mmCIF file of C-alpha atoms in Angstrom:
data_model
loop_
_atom_site.group_PDB
_atom_site.id
_atom_site.type_symbol
_atom_site.label_atom_id
_atom_site.label_comp_id
_atom_site.label_asym_id
_atom_site.label_seq_id
_atom_site.Cartn_x
_atom_site.Cartn_y
_atom_site.Cartn_z
ATOM 1 C CA MET A 1 -17.182 17.026 14.481
ATOM 2 C CA GLY A 2 -14.726 16.176 11.930
ATOM 3 C CA GLY A 3 -11.150 16.632 12.362
ATOM 4 C CA VAL A 4 -8.398 16.674 9.592
ATOM 5 C CA TYR A 5 -7.595 13.982 6.677
ATOM 6 C CA THR A 6 -5.414 13.595 3.673
ATOM 7 C CA GLU A 7 -6.469 11.490 1.018
ATOM 8 C CA ALA A 8 -4.215 10.259 -1.878
ATOM 9 C CA SER A 9 -4.468 8.099 -5.511
ATOM 10 C CA MET A 10 -2.027 5.585 -4.409
ATOM 11 C CA SER A 11 0.056 3.057 -6.551
ATOM 12 C CA LEU A 12 0.901 -0.357 -4.411
ATOM 13 C CA ASP A 13 4.247 0.553 -4.655
ATOM 14 C CA GLY A 14 3.840 3.202 -2.568
ATOM 15 C CA TYR A 15 3.468 6.612 -4.764
ATOM 16 C CA ILE A 16 0.998 9.414 -5.653
ATOM 17 C CA ALA A 17 3.268 10.520 -9.594
ATOM 18 C CA GLY A 18 5.117 8.156 -11.282
ATOM 19 C CA PRO A 19 8.680 8.959 -12.790
ATOM 20 C CA GLY A 20 9.079 12.243 -14.343
ATOM 21 C CA GLU A 21 5.482 13.278 -13.347
ATOM 22 C CA THR A 22 3.677 9.858 -15.095
ATOM 23 C CA GLY A 23 1.105 7.475 -13.942
ATOM 24 C CA PHE A 24 -1.337 9.851 -13.269
ATOM 25 C CA ASP A 25 -3.329 7.643 -16.054
ATOM 26 C CA ARG A 26 -3.376 4.673 -14.115
ATOM 27 C CA LEU A 27 -3.906 6.695 -11.262
ATOM 28 C CA PHE A 28 -6.647 8.626 -11.008
ATOM 29 C CA GLN A 29 -8.472 6.121 -14.134
ATOM 30 C CA TRP A 30 -11.117 5.367 -10.922
ATOM 31 C CA TYR A 31 -12.158 9.043 -11.759
ATOM 32 C CA GLY A 32 -13.715 8.218 -14.762
ATOM 33 C CA ASN A 33 -13.969 4.342 -15.510
ATOM 34 C CA GLY A 34 -17.783 4.063 -14.493
ATOM 35 C CA ASP A 35 -21.457 4.857 -15.626
ATOM 36 C CA VAL A 36 -21.808 7.164 -12.158
ATOM 37 C CA ALA A 37 -21.648 10.379 -12.037
ATOM 38 C CA THR A 38 -20.461 13.054 -9.175
ATOM 39 C CA ALA A 39 -20.147 16.868 -10.833
ATOM 40 C CA THR A 40 -17.755 18.873 -9.556
ATOM 41 C CA ALA A 41 -18.408 22.586 -8.911
ATOM 42 C CA LYS A 42 -16.330 22.980 -12.105
ATOM 43 C CA PRO A 43 -18.784 22.334 -15.535
ATOM 44 C CA GLU A 44 -16.585 20.540 -17.258
ATOM 45 C CA MET A 45 -15.022 18.563 -14.203
ATOM 46 C CA THR A 46 -17.490 15.917 -13.793
ATOM 47 C CA PHE A 47 -16.203 11.925 -12.357
ATOM 48 C CA ARG A 48 -18.111 9.523 -14.295
ATOM 49 C CA THR A 49 -16.682 6.431 -11.403
ATOM 50 C CA SER A 50 -18.008 2.989 -10.381
ATOM 51 C CA GLN A 51 -21.450 2.484 -7.942
ATOM 52 C CA ALA A 52 -18.475 2.033 -5.009
ATOM 53 C CA SER A 53 -16.397 4.713 -5.693
ATOM 54 C CA ALA A 54 -19.833 6.948 -6.393
ATOM 55 C CA GLY A 55 -20.552 6.287 -2.784
ATOM 56 C CA HIS A 56 -16.327 7.169 -1.470
ATOM 57 C CA LEU A 57 -16.946 10.453 -3.597
ATOM 58 C CA ARG A 58 -20.280 12.003 -2.237
ATOM 59 C CA HIS A 59 -18.370 10.803 1.197
ATOM 60 C CA THR A 60 -15.795 13.216 0.373
ATOM 61 C CA LEU A 61 -17.729 15.742 -0.775
ATOM 62 C CA ASP A 62 -20.458 15.684 2.378
ATOM 63 C CA ASP A 63 -18.687 15.412 5.155
ATOM 64 C CA THR A 64 -15.530 18.030 4.463
ATOM 65 C CA GLY A 65 -15.812 21.390 5.279
ATOM 66 C CA ALA A 66 -12.652 22.928 4.068
ATOM 67 C CA LEU A 67 -9.973 22.582 3.065
ATOM 68 C CA VAL A 68 -6.214 23.184 3.459
ATOM 69 C CA VAL A 69 -3.220 22.901 0.369
ATOM 70 C CA GLY A 70 0.002 24.324 -0.309
ATOM 71 C CA ARG A 71 0.817 27.224 -2.142
ATOM 72 C CA ARG A 72 2.738 24.953 -4.827
ATOM 73 C CA LEU A 73 -0.425 23.294 -5.762
ATOM 74 C CA PHE A 74 -2.350 26.362 -5.354
ATOM 75 C CA ASP A 75 0.044 28.259 -7.977
ATOM 76 C CA LEU A 76 0.224 24.579 -10.548
ATOM 77 C CA VAL A 77 -3.968 24.687 -10.653
ATOM 78 C CA GLY A 78 -3.589 28.457 -11.095
ATOM 79 C CA GLY A 79 -5.821 28.920 -8.432
ATOM 80 C CA TRP A 80 -8.683 26.445 -9.113
ATOM 81 C CA ASP A 81 -9.743 30.707 -11.428
ATOM 82 C CA GLY A 82 -11.077 31.426 -7.879
ATOM 83 C CA ARG A 83 -13.999 27.946 -6.948
ATOM 84 C CA HIS A 84 -12.131 25.078 -5.571
ATOM 85 C CA PRO A 85 -13.930 21.733 -7.233
ATOM 86 C CA MET A 86 -15.008 20.836 -4.526
ATOM 87 C CA ASP A 87 -16.586 24.286 -3.728
ATOM 88 C CA LYS A 88 -15.122 24.686 -0.487
ATOM 89 C CA PRO A 89 -13.167 27.418 1.400
ATOM 90 C CA VAL A 90 -9.743 26.701 1.153
ATOM 91 C CA VAL A 91 -6.871 28.529 2.930
ATOM 92 C CA VAL A 92 -3.596 28.704 1.256
ATOM 93 C CA VAL A 93 0.206 28.020 3.670
ATOM 94 C CA THR A 94 2.361 30.318 2.008
ATOM 95 C CA HIS A 95 5.627 33.313 2.686
ATOM 96 C CA HIS A 96 3.579 35.167 0.978
ATOM 97 C CA VAL A 97 0.440 36.081 -0.323
ATOM 98 C CA PRO A 98 -0.013 36.193 -4.245
ATOM 99 C CA ASP A 99 -0.574 39.074 -6.334
ATOM 100 C CA GLY A 100 -4.086 39.229 -6.888
ATOM 101 C CA TRP A 101 -5.199 37.514 -3.898
ATOM 102 C CA PRO A 102 -7.471 37.704 -1.826
ATOM 103 C CA ARG A 103 -10.457 38.737 -4.286
ATOM 104 C CA PRO A 104 -14.054 39.473 -3.741
ATOM 105 C CA GLY A 105 -16.001 36.945 -4.262
ATOM 106 C CA ALA A 106 -13.311 33.456 -4.415
ATOM 107 C CA PRO A 107 -13.314 31.965 -0.842
ATOM 108 C CA PHE A 108 -9.699 32.047 -0.329
ATOM 109 C CA THR A 109 -7.401 32.296 2.327
ATOM 110 C CA PHE A 110 -3.357 33.202 2.776
ATOM 111 C CA VAL A 111 -2.021 32.159 6.041
ATOM 112 C CA THR A 112 1.894 32.535 6.227
ATOM 113 C CA GLU A 113 1.844 32.117 9.781
ATOM 114 C CA GLY A 114 2.404 27.708 9.107
ATOM 115 C CA VAL A 115 0.675 24.743 8.627
ATOM 116 C CA GLU A 116 -0.758 24.438 12.314
ATOM 117 C CA ALA A 117 -2.371 28.364 12.655
ATOM 118 C CA ALA A 118 -3.570 27.208 8.574
ATOM 119 C CA VAL A 119 -5.413 24.086 9.696
ATOM 120 C CA GLY A 120 -7.075 26.074 13.126
ATOM 121 C CA ARG A 121 -8.371 29.110 10.390
ATOM 122 C CA ALA A 122 -9.495 25.994 8.347
ATOM 123 C CA ARG A 123 -11.765 24.605 11.381
ATOM 124 C CA GLU A 124 -12.990 28.131 11.240
ATOM 125 C CA LEU A 125 -13.834 27.854 7.966
ATOM 126 C CA ALA A 126 -15.196 24.392 8.231
ATOM 127 C CA GLY A 127 -18.222 24.359 10.656
ATOM 128 C CA GLY A 128 -18.023 20.733 12.544
ATOM 129 C CA ARG A 129 -17.097 19.168 9.518
ATOM 130 C CA TRP A 130 -14.105 18.052 8.059
ATOM 131 C CA VAL A 131 -10.905 19.533 6.702
ATOM 132 C CA ALA A 132 -8.544 18.253 4.280
ATOM 133 C CA VAL A 133 -4.610 18.473 3.914
ATOM 134 C CA ASN A 134 -3.170 18.639 0.568
ATOM 135 C CA GLY A 135 -0.668 17.293 -0.911
ATOM 136 C CA GLY A 136 2.200 15.402 0.754
ATOM 137 C CA SER A 137 4.285 18.307 2.183
ATOM 138 C CA ILE A 138 1.488 19.686 4.024
ATOM 139 C CA ALA A 139 0.009 16.303 5.244
ATOM 140 C CA ARG A 140 3.197 15.818 5.993
ATOM 141 C CA GLN A 141 3.612 18.639 8.396
ATOM 142 C CA CYS A 142 0.717 18.209 10.005
ATOM 143 C CA LEU A 143 1.565 14.291 10.972
ATOM 144 C CA ALA A 144 4.249 15.048 12.092
ATOM 145 C CA ALA A 145 2.080 18.136 14.265
ATOM 146 C CA GLY A 146 -0.564 15.225 15.644
ATOM 147 C CA LEU A 147 -2.870 16.482 14.038
ATOM 148 C CA LEU A 148 -3.536 14.418 11.057
ATOM 149 C CA ASP A 149 -6.941 12.283 11.982
ATOM 150 C CA GLU A 150 -7.630 9.947 9.100
ATOM 151 C CA ILE A 151 -5.299 9.221 5.959
ATOM 152 C CA ARG A 152 -7.393 7.738 3.051
ATOM 153 C CA VAL A 153 -5.275 5.681 0.385
ATOM 154 C CA ASN A 154 -7.000 5.461 -3.531
ATOM 155 C CA LEU A 155 -4.683 1.963 -3.330
ATOM 156 C CA VAL A 156 -4.177 1.426 -6.998
ATOM 157 C CA PRO A 157 -3.193 -1.730 -8.910
ATOM 158 C CA VAL A 158 -0.127 -0.726 -10.535
ATOM 159 C CA LEU A 159 3.233 -0.545 -9.809
ATOM 160 C CA LEU A 160 5.149 2.362 -11.259
ATOM 161 C CA GLY A 161 8.506 1.438 -10.046
ATOM 162 C CA ASP A 162 10.007 4.918 -8.926
ATOM 163 C CA GLY A 163 8.321 8.584 -8.951
ATOM 164 C CA VAL A 164 6.515 11.193 -6.159
ATOM 165 C CA PRO A 165 6.781 8.872 -2.601
ATOM 166 C CA PHE A 166 3.167 9.208 -0.846
ATOM 167 C CA PHE A 167 4.678 8.756 2.422
ATOM 168 C CA ASP A 168 8.106 10.043 2.240
ATOM 169 C CA HIS A 169 10.614 8.597 4.915
ATOM 170 C CA VAL A 170 8.276 9.611 7.537
ATOM 171 C CA ARG A 171 9.285 11.483 11.252
ATOM 172 C CA ASP A 172 8.325 10.101 14.715
ATOM 173 C CA ALA A 173 7.371 6.323 13.223
ATOM 174 C CA PRO A 174 6.108 3.950 13.824
ATOM 175 C CA VAL A 175 2.779 5.765 13.176
ATOM 176 C CA GLU A 176 -0.059 3.603 14.191
ATOM 177 C CA LEU A 177 -2.777 3.663 12.585
ATOM 178 C CA SER A 178 -6.483 1.609 13.223
ATOM 179 C CA ASP A 179 -7.658 -1.176 10.541
ATOM 180 C CA PRO A 180 -9.664 0.266 7.148
ATOM 181 C CA THR A 181 -12.474 0.718 6.747
ATOM 182 C CA VAL A 182 -12.544 -0.705 2.695
ATOM 183 C CA VAL A 183 -13.718 0.326 0.468
ATOM 184 C CA ALA A 184 -13.927 -1.832 -2.884
ATOM 185 C CA GLY A 185 -14.178 0.290 -6.493
ATOM 186 C CA ASP A 186 -13.174 -0.449 -10.336
ATOM 187 C CA ARG A 187 -9.181 0.473 -10.579
ATOM 188 C CA VAL A 188 -9.252 1.134 -6.759
ATOM 189 C CA THR A 189 -9.797 0.047 -3.565
ATOM 190 C CA HIS A 190 -10.150 3.411 -1.140
ATOM 191 C CA LEU A 191 -9.094 1.866 2.728
ATOM 192 C CA TYR A 192 -9.751 5.154 4.904
ATOM 193 C CA TYR A 193 -7.257 4.531 8.242
ATOM 194 C CA ARG A 194 -7.539 6.615 11.754
ATOM 195 C CA VAL A 195 -4.787 7.936 12.974
ATOM 196 C CA ARG A 196 -3.728 6.443 16.508
ATOM 197 C CA ARG A 197 -2.291 9.287 18.487
ATOM 198 C CA PRO A 198 0.078 7.861 20.890
ATOM 199 C CA MET B 1 -3.451 -25.423 -12.637
ATOM 200 C CA GLY B 2 -1.170 -23.410 -9.863
ATOM 201 C CA GLY B 3 0.701 -20.437 -10.784
ATOM 202 C CA VAL B 4 3.621 -18.573 -8.714
ATOM 203 C CA TYR B 5 3.125 -15.925 -6.687
ATOM 204 C CA THR B 6 5.006 -13.995 -3.903
ATOM 205 C CA GLU B 7 3.335 -13.169 0.137
ATOM 206 C CA ALA B 8 4.656 -9.992 2.558
ATOM 207 C CA SER B 9 3.153 -8.532 5.393
ATOM 208 C CA MET B 10 4.431 -4.520 4.151
ATOM 209 C CA SER B 11 3.532 -1.451 5.471
ATOM 210 C CA LEU B 12 1.494 1.176 4.224
ATOM 211 C CA ASP B 13 4.433 3.024 3.378
ATOM 212 C CA GLY B 14 5.553 0.069 1.516
ATOM 213 C CA TYR B 15 8.469 -1.647 4.026
ATOM 214 C CA ILE B 16 8.633 -5.133 4.630
ATOM 215 C CA ALA B 17 10.799 -3.816 7.698
ATOM 216 C CA GLY B 18 11.747 -1.095 9.255
ATOM 217 C CA PRO B 19 14.693 0.549 9.870
ATOM 218 C CA GLY B 20 17.771 -1.946 11.370
ATOM 219 C CA GLU B 21 15.636 -4.491 11.634
ATOM 220 C CA THR B 22 12.959 -3.118 13.637
ATOM 221 C CA GLY B 23 8.967 -3.327 12.469
ATOM 222 C CA PHE B 24 8.667 -6.551 12.905
ATOM 223 C CA ASP B 25 6.822 -6.938 15.701
ATOM 224 C CA ARG B 26 4.324 -4.659 14.713
ATOM 225 C CA LEU B 27 4.517 -6.032 10.531
ATOM 226 C CA PHE B 28 3.702 -9.871 12.033
ATOM 227 C CA GLN B 29 1.162 -9.324 14.595
ATOM 228 C CA TRP B 30 -1.513 -10.557 12.988
ATOM 229 C CA TYR B 31 0.022 -14.079 13.515
ATOM 230 C CA GLY B 32 -0.564 -13.794 16.560
ATOM 231 C CA ASN B 33 -3.459 -11.231 17.447
ATOM 232 C CA GLY B 34 -6.441 -14.087 17.665
ATOM 233 C CA ASP B 35 -7.444 -16.891 19.002
ATOM 234 C CA VAL B 36 -8.190 -19.277 15.399
ATOM 235 C CA ALA B 37 -5.321 -21.775 15.904
ATOM 236 C CA THR B 38 -3.159 -22.635 12.925
ATOM 237 C CA ALA B 39 -0.264 -25.130 12.596
ATOM 238 C CA THR B 40 2.075 -25.373 10.608
ATOM 239 C CA ALA B 41 5.031 -28.990 10.139
ATOM 240 C CA LYS B 42 6.423 -26.893 13.957
ATOM 241 C CA PRO B 43 5.262 -27.945 17.116
ATOM 242 C CA GLU B 44 6.058 -24.247 18.436
ATOM 243 C CA MET B 45 5.087 -22.561 15.935
ATOM 244 C CA THR B 46 1.879 -22.237 15.551
ATOM 245 C CA PHE B 47 0.025 -19.588 14.759
ATOM 246 C CA ARG B 48 -3.253 -17.927 16.361
ATOM 247 C CA THR B 49 -4.653 -15.407 14.133
ATOM 248 C CA SER B 50 -8.432 -13.783 13.687
ATOM 249 C CA GLN B 51 -10.689 -16.044 12.078
ATOM 250 C CA ALA B 52 -10.377 -14.199 8.905
ATOM 251 C CA SER B 53 -5.893 -14.277 8.282
ATOM 252 C CA ALA B 54 -6.830 -17.841 9.797
ATOM 253 C CA GLY B 55 -9.009 -18.573 6.322
ATOM 254 C CA HIS B 56 -6.316 -17.284 4.436
ATOM 255 C CA LEU B 57 -3.244 -18.959 6.623
ATOM 256 C CA ARG B 58 -5.011 -21.834 5.452
ATOM 257 C CA HIS B 59 -6.341 -20.596 1.415
ATOM 258 C CA THR B 60 -1.880 -20.253 1.169
ATOM 259 C CA LEU B 61 -1.165 -23.851 3.169
ATOM 260 C CA ASP B 62 -3.978 -25.754 0.860
ATOM 261 C CA ASP B 63 -2.981 -23.591 -2.447
ATOM 262 C CA THR B 64 0.728 -24.018 -2.497
ATOM 263 C CA GLY B 65 2.955 -27.644 -3.392
ATOM 264 C CA ALA B 66 6.109 -25.995 -3.610
ATOM 265 C CA LEU B 67 8.264 -22.876 -2.868
ATOM 266 C CA VAL B 68 11.139 -20.919 -4.193
ATOM 267 C CA VAL B 69 14.096 -18.906 -1.838
ATOM 268 C CA GLY B 70 16.748 -17.836 -2.044
ATOM 269 C CA ARG B 71 20.459 -18.360 -0.754
ATOM 270 C CA ARG B 72 20.647 -15.253 1.662
ATOM 271 C CA LEU B 73 16.789 -16.383 3.457
ATOM 272 C CA PHE B 74 17.354 -19.783 3.505
ATOM 273 C CA ASP B 75 20.917 -19.115 5.165
ATOM 274 C CA LEU B 76 19.524 -16.803 7.435
ATOM 275 C CA VAL B 77 16.681 -19.604 8.575
ATOM 276 C CA GLY B 78 19.180 -22.097 8.689
ATOM 277 C CA GLY B 79 17.686 -23.880 6.540
ATOM 278 C CA TRP B 80 14.746 -23.987 8.898
ATOM 279 C CA ASP B 81 16.590 -27.725 10.008
ATOM 280 C CA GLY B 82 15.954 -29.198 7.207
ATOM 281 C CA ARG B 83 11.830 -29.067 7.025
ATOM 282 C CA HIS B 84 10.128 -25.956 5.649
ATOM 283 C CA PRO B 85 6.936 -24.460 8.628
ATOM 284 C CA MET B 86 4.630 -25.497 5.228
ATOM 285 C CA ASP B 87 5.810 -28.986 5.032
ATOM 286 C CA LYS B 88 5.975 -27.961 1.356
ATOM 287 C CA PRO B 89 8.909 -28.809 -0.614
ATOM 288 C CA VAL B 90 11.414 -26.507 -1.136
ATOM 289 C CA VAL B 91 14.217 -25.223 -4.318
ATOM 290 C CA VAL B 92 17.083 -22.497 -3.272
ATOM 291 C CA VAL B 93 18.066 -20.551 -5.567
ATOM 292 C CA THR B 94 22.648 -20.450 -5.484
ATOM 293 C CA HIS B 95 25.558 -20.441 -6.691
ATOM 294 C CA HIS B 96 27.135 -23.470 -4.983
ATOM 295 C CA VAL B 97 25.139 -25.853 -2.679
ATOM 296 C CA PRO B 98 26.031 -25.082 0.996
ATOM 297 C CA ASP B 99 27.934 -27.889 2.179
ATOM 298 C CA GLY B 100 25.951 -30.206 4.187
ATOM 299 C CA TRP B 101 23.371 -30.075 1.325
ATOM 300 C CA PRO B 102 21.250 -31.630 0.316
ATOM 301 C CA ARG B 103 20.680 -33.649 3.359
ATOM 302 C CA PRO B 104 18.597 -37.394 3.794
ATOM 303 C CA GLY B 105 14.937 -36.704 4.321
ATOM 304 C CA ALA B 106 15.262 -32.985 4.003
ATOM 305 C CA PRO B 107 13.008 -31.475 0.836
ATOM 306 C CA PHE B 108 15.008 -29.573 0.231
ATOM 307 C CA THR B 109 16.278 -28.662 -3.692
ATOM 308 C CA PHE B 110 19.248 -26.904 -4.627
ATOM 309 C CA VAL B 111 19.142 -25.032 -8.023
ATOM 310 C CA THR B 112 22.388 -23.574 -9.813
ATOM 311 C CA GLU B 113 21.188 -21.759 -12.703
ATOM 312 C CA GLY B 114 18.891 -18.622 -11.584
ATOM 313 C CA VAL B 115 15.881 -17.983 -10.656
ATOM 314 C CA GLU B 116 13.855 -19.567 -14.018
ATOM 315 C CA ALA B 117 14.743 -22.763 -13.598
ATOM 316 C CA ALA B 118 14.473 -23.164 -9.837
ATOM 317 C CA VAL B 119 11.314 -22.038 -10.537
ATOM 318 C CA GLY B 120 10.406 -24.338 -13.441
ATOM 319 C CA ARG B 121 11.559 -27.135 -11.021
ATOM 320 C CA ALA B 122 9.624 -26.241 -8.811
ATOM 321 C CA ARG B 123 6.923 -26.860 -10.906
ATOM 322 C CA GLU B 124 7.152 -29.994 -10.993
ATOM 323 C CA LEU B 125 7.406 -30.703 -7.227
ATOM 324 C CA ALA B 126 4.035 -28.615 -6.910
ATOM 325 C CA GLY B 127 1.953 -31.176 -8.075
ATOM 326 C CA GLY B 128 -0.791 -28.703 -10.332
ATOM 327 C CA ARG B 129 -0.472 -26.460 -7.124
ATOM 328 C CA TRP B 130 0.771 -23.207 -7.019
ATOM 329 C CA VAL B 131 4.787 -21.945 -6.203
ATOM 330 C CA ALA B 132 5.071 -19.578 -4.144
ATOM 331 C CA VAL B 133 9.150 -17.231 -4.611
ATOM 332 C CA ASN B 134 10.688 -15.326 -1.456
ATOM 333 C CA GLY B 135 11.866 -13.486 -0.778
ATOM 334 C CA GLY B 136 11.887 -10.033 -2.297
ATOM 335 C CA SER B 137 14.979 -9.968 -5.029
ATOM 336 C CA ILE B 138 13.591 -13.138 -5.692
ATOM 337 C CA ALA B 139 10.460 -11.889 -6.326
ATOM 338 C CA ARG B 140 11.132 -9.385 -8.358
ATOM 339 C CA GLN B 141 13.455 -11.533 -10.884
ATOM 340 C CA CYS B 142 10.528 -13.065 -11.187
ATOM 341 C CA LEU B 143 8.397 -9.938 -12.016
ATOM 342 C CA ALA B 144 10.975 -8.980 -14.400
ATOM 343 C CA ALA B 145 10.726 -12.598 -15.948
ATOM 344 C CA GLY B 146 7.131 -12.600 -16.484
ATOM 345 C CA LEU B 147 6.978 -15.923 -13.926
ATOM 346 C CA LEU B 148 5.273 -13.625 -11.720
ATOM 347 C CA ASP B 149 1.129 -14.604 -11.657
ATOM 348 C CA GLU B 150 0.270 -13.456 -8.363
ATOM 349 C CA ILE B 151 0.830 -10.478 -5.200
ATOM 350 C CA ARG B 152 0.118 -11.243 -1.941
ATOM 351 C CA VAL B 153 0.005 -8.539 0.180
ATOM 352 C CA ASN B 154 -0.296 -8.539 4.093
ATOM 353 C CA LEU B 155 -1.490 -4.628 4.695
ATOM 354 C CA VAL B 156 0.227 -3.738 8.102
ATOM 355 C CA PRO B 157 -1.963 -0.611 9.366
ATOM 356 C CA VAL B 158 1.402 1.257 10.094
ATOM 357 C CA LEU B 159 3.546 3.577 8.929
ATOM 358 C CA LEU B 160 7.071 3.299 9.232
ATOM 359 C CA GLY B 161 9.085 5.626 8.269
ATOM 360 C CA ASP B 162 11.771 3.963 6.301
ATOM 361 C CA GLY B 163 13.236 0.012 5.706
ATOM 362 C CA VAL B 164 13.477 -2.710 3.216
ATOM 363 C CA PRO B 165 10.012 -1.787 0.837
ATOM 364 C CA PHE B 166 8.934 -4.849 -0.453
ATOM 365 C CA PHE B 167 8.745 -3.322 -4.510
ATOM 366 C CA ASP B 168 12.175 -1.933 -4.652
ATOM 367 C CA HIS B 169 11.664 -0.178 -8.017
ATOM 368 C CA VAL B 170 10.234 -2.416 -10.152
ATOM 369 C CA ARG B 171 11.722 -3.045 -13.225
ATOM 370 C CA ASP B 172 9.441 -2.991 -16.728
ATOM 371 C CA ALA B 173 7.094 -0.172 -15.138
ATOM 372 C CA PRO B 174 4.447 0.284 -14.770
ATOM 373 C CA VAL B 175 3.119 -2.996 -14.242
ATOM 374 C CA GLU B 176 -0.453 -4.186 -14.189
ATOM 375 C CA LEU B 177 -2.215 -6.145 -11.751
ATOM 376 C CA SER B 178 -5.870 -6.875 -11.341
ATOM 377 C CA ASP B 179 -8.568 -5.245 -8.998
ATOM 378 C CA PRO B 180 -7.255 -7.006 -5.316
ATOM 379 C CA THR B 181 -8.930 -10.186 -3.651
ATOM 380 C CA VAL B 182 -9.320 -8.345 -0.150
ATOM 381 C CA VAL B 183 -10.005 -10.207 3.422
ATOM 382 C CA ALA B 184 -10.266 -7.990 6.214
ATOM 383 C CA GLY B 185 -7.832 -8.982 9.223
ATOM 384 C CA ASP B 186 -7.763 -7.324 12.266
ATOM 385 C CA ARG B 187 -4.181 -5.580 11.917
ATOM 386 C CA VAL B 188 -3.846 -6.248 8.117
ATOM 387 C CA THR B 189 -5.919 -6.500 4.764
ATOM 388 C CA HIS B 190 -5.199 -9.249 3.173
ATOM 389 C CA LEU B 191 -5.008 -8.267 -0.741
ATOM 390 C CA TYR B 192 -4.505 -10.888 -3.972
ATOM 391 C CA TYR B 193 -3.446 -9.367 -6.813
ATOM 392 C CA ARG B 194 -2.979 -10.612 -10.012
ATOM 393 C CA VAL B 195 -0.235 -9.809 -12.509
ATOM 394 C CA ARG B 196 -2.058 -9.004 -16.261
ATOM 395 C CA ARG B 197 0.386 -9.121 -18.508
ATOM 396 C CA PRO B 198 1.315 -7.176 -21.696
#
């Protein structure tokens, strides 16, 4: 039975975006610096990574059953034109259902009752597999609500100096994690941590 | 030929101390949660770690030839009573040589001309081995001056929420690092990164 995870590419100094939305070339370099192809639902988006990172991506694609995303991310990517690259059902946490949604054939659900309700809906859709929650604000709310089971950090060997922290003043700290499963890629170290409940 | 490194135990959210000087029980748990003993120059201070962390400690003890520390750290630990636990010569960066120092038989040198001069003096004392620089303020000055060759992070699986960051607004970012050497311990992942010069 799957749980709930969040995942991000993070610099060694803790940022998922550099100052002024910079740094993505470095944070996401590992998605394109190898020769092992991993296809997505988008023909124009095929990852080309090291063998190790391809294993990580395959694991993620296989074990994820549904996604929970915030309205900000949903708007930023234009609702992925109704199909997420991972080709999974998406639950959007929002105050108001956006105009023109839901759309026929697009597996997008809109939940206006908050993160817990959204995760509950995603669990139903996930068919026993894992639920991915993004971005940071949604993940933090899940962590605070005791809903987060795993944190997957793609740790990138760069110092960005400033920007958007992955972990921004976590509440109810300290939060104990397990020792990580480590997958060593090229310009990335994949670290999977389980969240230990008090 | 050795270079210059800094090392710290850091939470996954980037802190080397939690809020109000808490969190050390978790950050330093790995120093005492195993059965492999590593002695120091202090009879009362023997580390008992996992086999993997003992290898890390042995590597550190063997390849370090001298240390550079800031005056704040020196004062905080009372000058280690004239003998650092690693039993290596220590160069203290200070504005004024403290009263009662230097002391006969204590391999402590006081440098008032700044971090670069201190590192130069430590290199002479290190006999071809590595120079360790601590704490964070000294390490940051070394990084900014292009003097830092390696960053050794003992990454601890905990979120502390707030506190003292290891990397506090690094200047001249982004700073590219190598992929790390990874040593998986118990309640710690040792990561050695080389600093890439532009």
